[in-house]
XYZ file of C-alpha atoms in Angstrom:
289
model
C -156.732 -147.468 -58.247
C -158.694 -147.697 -61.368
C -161.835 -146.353 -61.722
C -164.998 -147.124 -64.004
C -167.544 -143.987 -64.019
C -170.493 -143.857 -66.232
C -170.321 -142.270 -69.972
C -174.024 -140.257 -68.699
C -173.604 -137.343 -66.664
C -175.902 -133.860 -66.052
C -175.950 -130.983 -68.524
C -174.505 -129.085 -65.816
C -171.335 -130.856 -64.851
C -171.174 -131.447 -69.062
C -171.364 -127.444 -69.385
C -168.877 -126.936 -66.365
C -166.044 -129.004 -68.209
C -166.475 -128.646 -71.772
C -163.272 -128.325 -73.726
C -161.148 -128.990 -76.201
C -162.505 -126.863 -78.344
C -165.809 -128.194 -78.642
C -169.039 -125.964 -78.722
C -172.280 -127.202 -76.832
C -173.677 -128.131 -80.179
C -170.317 -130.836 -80.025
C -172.685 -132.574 -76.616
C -174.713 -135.431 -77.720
C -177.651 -135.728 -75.593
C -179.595 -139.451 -75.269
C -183.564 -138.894 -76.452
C -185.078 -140.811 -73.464
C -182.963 -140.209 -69.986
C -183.531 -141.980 -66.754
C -182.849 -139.077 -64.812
C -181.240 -135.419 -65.835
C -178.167 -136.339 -63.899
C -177.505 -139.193 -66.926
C -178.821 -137.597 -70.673
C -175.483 -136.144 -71.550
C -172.895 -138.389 -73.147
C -169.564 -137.511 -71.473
C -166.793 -135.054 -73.799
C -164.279 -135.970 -71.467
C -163.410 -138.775 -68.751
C -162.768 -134.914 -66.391
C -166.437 -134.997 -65.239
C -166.711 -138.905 -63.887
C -162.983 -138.500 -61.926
C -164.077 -135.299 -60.591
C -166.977 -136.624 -59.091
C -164.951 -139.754 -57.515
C -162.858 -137.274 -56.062
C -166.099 -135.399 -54.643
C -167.596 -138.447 -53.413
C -163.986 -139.360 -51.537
C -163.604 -136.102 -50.292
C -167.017 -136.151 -48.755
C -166.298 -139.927 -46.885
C -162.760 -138.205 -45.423
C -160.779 -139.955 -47.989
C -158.747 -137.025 -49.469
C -155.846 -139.262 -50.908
C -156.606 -139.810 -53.841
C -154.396 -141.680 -57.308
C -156.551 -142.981 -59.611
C -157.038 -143.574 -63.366
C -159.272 -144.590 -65.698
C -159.557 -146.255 -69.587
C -163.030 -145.554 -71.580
C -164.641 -143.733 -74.346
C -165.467 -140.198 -75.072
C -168.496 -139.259 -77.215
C -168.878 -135.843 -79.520
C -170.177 -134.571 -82.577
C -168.433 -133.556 -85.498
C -170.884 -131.749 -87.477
C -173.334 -134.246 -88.734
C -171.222 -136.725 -87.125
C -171.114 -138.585 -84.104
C -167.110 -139.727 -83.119
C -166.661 -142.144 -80.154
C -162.786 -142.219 -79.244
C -160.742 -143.921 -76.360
C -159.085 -141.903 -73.721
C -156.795 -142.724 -70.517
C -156.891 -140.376 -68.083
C -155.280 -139.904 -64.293
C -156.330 -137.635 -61.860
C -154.161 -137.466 -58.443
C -155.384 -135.167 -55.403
C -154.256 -134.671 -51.331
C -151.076 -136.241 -50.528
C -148.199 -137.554 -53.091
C -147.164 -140.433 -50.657
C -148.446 -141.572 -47.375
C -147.730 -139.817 -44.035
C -144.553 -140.877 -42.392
C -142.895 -140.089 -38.462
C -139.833 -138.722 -40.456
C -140.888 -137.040 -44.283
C -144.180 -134.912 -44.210
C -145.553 -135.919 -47.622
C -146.175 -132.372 -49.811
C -149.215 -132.406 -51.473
C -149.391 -132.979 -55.236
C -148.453 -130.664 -57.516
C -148.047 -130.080 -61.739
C -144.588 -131.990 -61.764
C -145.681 -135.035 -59.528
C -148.168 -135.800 -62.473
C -145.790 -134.663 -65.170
C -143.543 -137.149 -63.870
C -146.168 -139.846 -63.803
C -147.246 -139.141 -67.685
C -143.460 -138.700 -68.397
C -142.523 -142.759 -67.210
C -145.772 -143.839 -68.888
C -144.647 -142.197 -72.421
C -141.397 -144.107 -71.702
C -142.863 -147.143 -71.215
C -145.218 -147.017 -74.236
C -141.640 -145.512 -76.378
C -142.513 -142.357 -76.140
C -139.717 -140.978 -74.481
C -139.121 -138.030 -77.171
C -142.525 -136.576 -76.727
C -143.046 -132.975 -75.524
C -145.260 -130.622 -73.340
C -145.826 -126.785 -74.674
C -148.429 -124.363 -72.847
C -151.925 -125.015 -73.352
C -155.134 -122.391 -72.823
C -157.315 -125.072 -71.945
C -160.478 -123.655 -70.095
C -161.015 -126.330 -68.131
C -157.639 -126.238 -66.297
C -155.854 -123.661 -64.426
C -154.390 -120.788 -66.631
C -150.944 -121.184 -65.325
C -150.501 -125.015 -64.599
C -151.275 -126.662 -67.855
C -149.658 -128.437 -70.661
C -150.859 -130.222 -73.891
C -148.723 -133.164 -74.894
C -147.848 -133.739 -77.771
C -145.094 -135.980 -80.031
C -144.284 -134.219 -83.208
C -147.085 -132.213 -84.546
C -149.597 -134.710 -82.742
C -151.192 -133.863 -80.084
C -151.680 -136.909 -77.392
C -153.414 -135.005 -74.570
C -152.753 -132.020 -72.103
C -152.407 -132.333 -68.050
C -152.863 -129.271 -65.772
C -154.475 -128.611 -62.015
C -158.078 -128.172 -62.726
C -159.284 -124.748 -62.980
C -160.504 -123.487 -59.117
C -163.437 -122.300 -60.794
C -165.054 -125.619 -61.546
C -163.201 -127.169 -57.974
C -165.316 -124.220 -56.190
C -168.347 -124.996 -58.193
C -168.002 -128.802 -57.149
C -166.653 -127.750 -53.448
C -163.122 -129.114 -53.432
C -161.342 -127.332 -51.267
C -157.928 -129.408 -51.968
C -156.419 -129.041 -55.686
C -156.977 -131.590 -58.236
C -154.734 -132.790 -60.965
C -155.613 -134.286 -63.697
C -154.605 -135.688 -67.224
C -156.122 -137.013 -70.607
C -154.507 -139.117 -73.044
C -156.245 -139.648 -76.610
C -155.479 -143.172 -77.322
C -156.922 -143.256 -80.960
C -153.949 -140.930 -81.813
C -151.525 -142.427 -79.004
C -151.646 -146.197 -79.775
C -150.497 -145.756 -83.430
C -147.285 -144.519 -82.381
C -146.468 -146.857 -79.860
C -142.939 -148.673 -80.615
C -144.113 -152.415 -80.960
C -140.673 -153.781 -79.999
C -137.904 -152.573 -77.547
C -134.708 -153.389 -77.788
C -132.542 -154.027 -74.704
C -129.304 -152.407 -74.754
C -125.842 -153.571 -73.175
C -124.336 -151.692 -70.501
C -121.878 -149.489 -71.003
C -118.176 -150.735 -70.425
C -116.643 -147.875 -70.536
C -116.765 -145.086 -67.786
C -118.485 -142.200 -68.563
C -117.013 -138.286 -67.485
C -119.889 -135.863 -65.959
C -119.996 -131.837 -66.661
C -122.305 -128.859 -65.013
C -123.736 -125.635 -66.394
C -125.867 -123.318 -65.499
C -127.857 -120.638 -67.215
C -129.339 -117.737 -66.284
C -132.605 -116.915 -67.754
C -135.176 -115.099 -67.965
C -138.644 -116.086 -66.142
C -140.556 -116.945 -68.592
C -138.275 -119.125 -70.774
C -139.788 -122.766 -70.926
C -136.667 -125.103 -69.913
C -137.921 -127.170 -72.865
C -136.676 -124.438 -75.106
C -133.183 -125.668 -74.150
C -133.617 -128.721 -74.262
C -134.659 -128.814 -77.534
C -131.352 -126.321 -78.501
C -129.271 -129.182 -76.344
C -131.147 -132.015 -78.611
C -130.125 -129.938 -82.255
C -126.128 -130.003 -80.926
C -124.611 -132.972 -82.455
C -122.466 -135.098 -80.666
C -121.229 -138.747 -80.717
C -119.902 -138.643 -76.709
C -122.986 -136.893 -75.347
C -124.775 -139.468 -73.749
C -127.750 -137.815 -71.451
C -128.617 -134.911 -70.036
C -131.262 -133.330 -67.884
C -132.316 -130.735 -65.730
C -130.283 -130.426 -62.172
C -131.413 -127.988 -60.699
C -133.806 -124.461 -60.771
C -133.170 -121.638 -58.464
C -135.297 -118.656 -58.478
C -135.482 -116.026 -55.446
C -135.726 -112.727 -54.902
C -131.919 -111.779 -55.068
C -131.193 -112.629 -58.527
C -134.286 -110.827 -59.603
C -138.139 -111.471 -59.941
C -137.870 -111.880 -63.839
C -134.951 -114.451 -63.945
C -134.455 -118.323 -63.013
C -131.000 -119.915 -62.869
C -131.652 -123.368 -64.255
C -128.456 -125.855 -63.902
C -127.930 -129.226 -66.446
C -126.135 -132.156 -66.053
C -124.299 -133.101 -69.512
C -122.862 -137.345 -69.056
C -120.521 -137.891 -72.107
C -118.898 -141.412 -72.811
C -117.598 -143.220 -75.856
C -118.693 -146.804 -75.803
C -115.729 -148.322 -77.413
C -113.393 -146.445 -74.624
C -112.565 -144.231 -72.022
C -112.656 -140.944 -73.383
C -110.001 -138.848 -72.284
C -110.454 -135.276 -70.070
C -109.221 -132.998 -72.882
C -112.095 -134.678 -75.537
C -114.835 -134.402 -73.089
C -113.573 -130.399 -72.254
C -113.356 -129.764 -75.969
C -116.814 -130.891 -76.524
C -118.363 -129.784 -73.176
C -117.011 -126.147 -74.532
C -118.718 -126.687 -78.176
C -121.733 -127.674 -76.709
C -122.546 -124.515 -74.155
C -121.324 -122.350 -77.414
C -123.495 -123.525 -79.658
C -126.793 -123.679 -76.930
C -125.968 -120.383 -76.045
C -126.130 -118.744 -79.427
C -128.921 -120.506 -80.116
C -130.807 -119.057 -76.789
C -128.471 -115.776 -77.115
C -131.851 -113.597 -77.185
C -133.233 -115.359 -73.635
C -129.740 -115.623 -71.856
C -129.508 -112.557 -68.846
């Protein structure tokens, strides 16, 4: 669903989700209001989706996947900026109830994964997520996004302290896109590729690490290891319990190499498989247990 919420909302909903960096000086406020509840000019599209969530929550309706395109409005110094941002915000359920799958609520990877295929889409595929200390979001379930050194926008689970303040008593997720920065890297033309004719051989590994490694860290030590058979790879699988210890994961990939002008042969695909975990592992030597 998309949503269209008003750029006005109350100094106190402005002052309960003021980020990205901005001081209250940053707020413009309008010289002749209506009402209190409109003389702020919205930092953020956070305030307007929290309140449709609110105003759901209140009718019963506690499913909710929405988004919504508009402008954001701060000062910079003695200027005033007005930018476009997307945003989504997802609460309740990730599908509808069923007499066979219960439906798990949503969570930081169901809108990960939404971002993630709308990066792809827009040929973004090779952008990244690193930890963010946003105050608005929760300290622990946050990302800023971000494609090179530019940073596109952050997602996260927003903080309990503003749900409690706004009575939510289900989580919220949410995520901001700047598309004044976004939109200039967009790929204007894709190019559709042929399918591969020749098959393609498959190879596991798993690493034990420790807890607090971000799995993007090995990705990016997989994406630095040349290779003209490697073809994709991607996370399997992540296992953490109490048995293998409190302060380690085991994280399993899934390497698919293939030569497109033929079948590449078992002992090729070994020898390469071999270089590969080598040269990843010496790379991550000092976060390998």
């Amino acid at each position: 669903q998309e949503c269209v919420t008003c750029d006005l909302i109350s100094p106190e909903l402005s002052k309960l989700t003021l980020e990205k960096g901005l001081s209250e000086n940053a707020t413009i406020s309008v010289l002749h209001p209506r009402s209190i509840d409109q003389s702020i000019l919205r930092t953020s599209l956070l305030p307007g989706l929290l309140q449709v969530v609110k105003n759901n929550a209140n009718h019963g309706v506690e499913d909710i996947h929405a988004f919504e395109i508009g402008r954001i409005h701060f000062k910079d110094g003695e200027e005033f900026k007005e930018q476009s941002c997307a945003a989504i915000v997802c609460s309740g359920k990730a599908a509808p109830s069923s007499w066979d799958v219960k439906p798990d609520s949503f969570d930081f990877f169901d809108l990960k994964g939404i971002v993630e295929g709308l990066l792809t889409v827009l040929g973004l595929a090779k952008s990244s997520f690193e930890p963010s200390h946003l105050h608005s979001l929760h300290p622990w379930r946050q990302a800023r996004i971000k494609m090179g050194e530019i940073a596109l926008g952050a997602i996260g689970e927003v903080h309990p302290r503003i749900s409690h303040a706004l009575d939510l008593k289900q989580r919220v997720l949410f995520a901001e896109l700047n598309l004044h920065d976004l939109f200039p890297l967009k790929k204007k033309e894709r190019k559709v590729q042929e399918l591969p004719s020749c098959p393609g051989s498959v190879r596991d590994w798993t690493l034990s690490l420790k807890a607090t490694v971000p799995i993007a860290q090995v990705f990016h030590a997989i994406h630095s290891f040349k290779s003209n058979i490697l073809e994709n790879y991607f996370l399997l699988d992540l296992y953490k319990s109490e048995q293998i210890g409190k302060d380690r994961k085991n994280a399993t990939f899934r390497f698919i190499y293939r030569d497109k002008e033929k079948t590449v042969d078992i002992e090729t695909v070994e020898k390469e498989h071999q270089k590969l975990t080598q040269a990843v592992a010496e790379k991550l030597k000092d976060h390998l247990i």
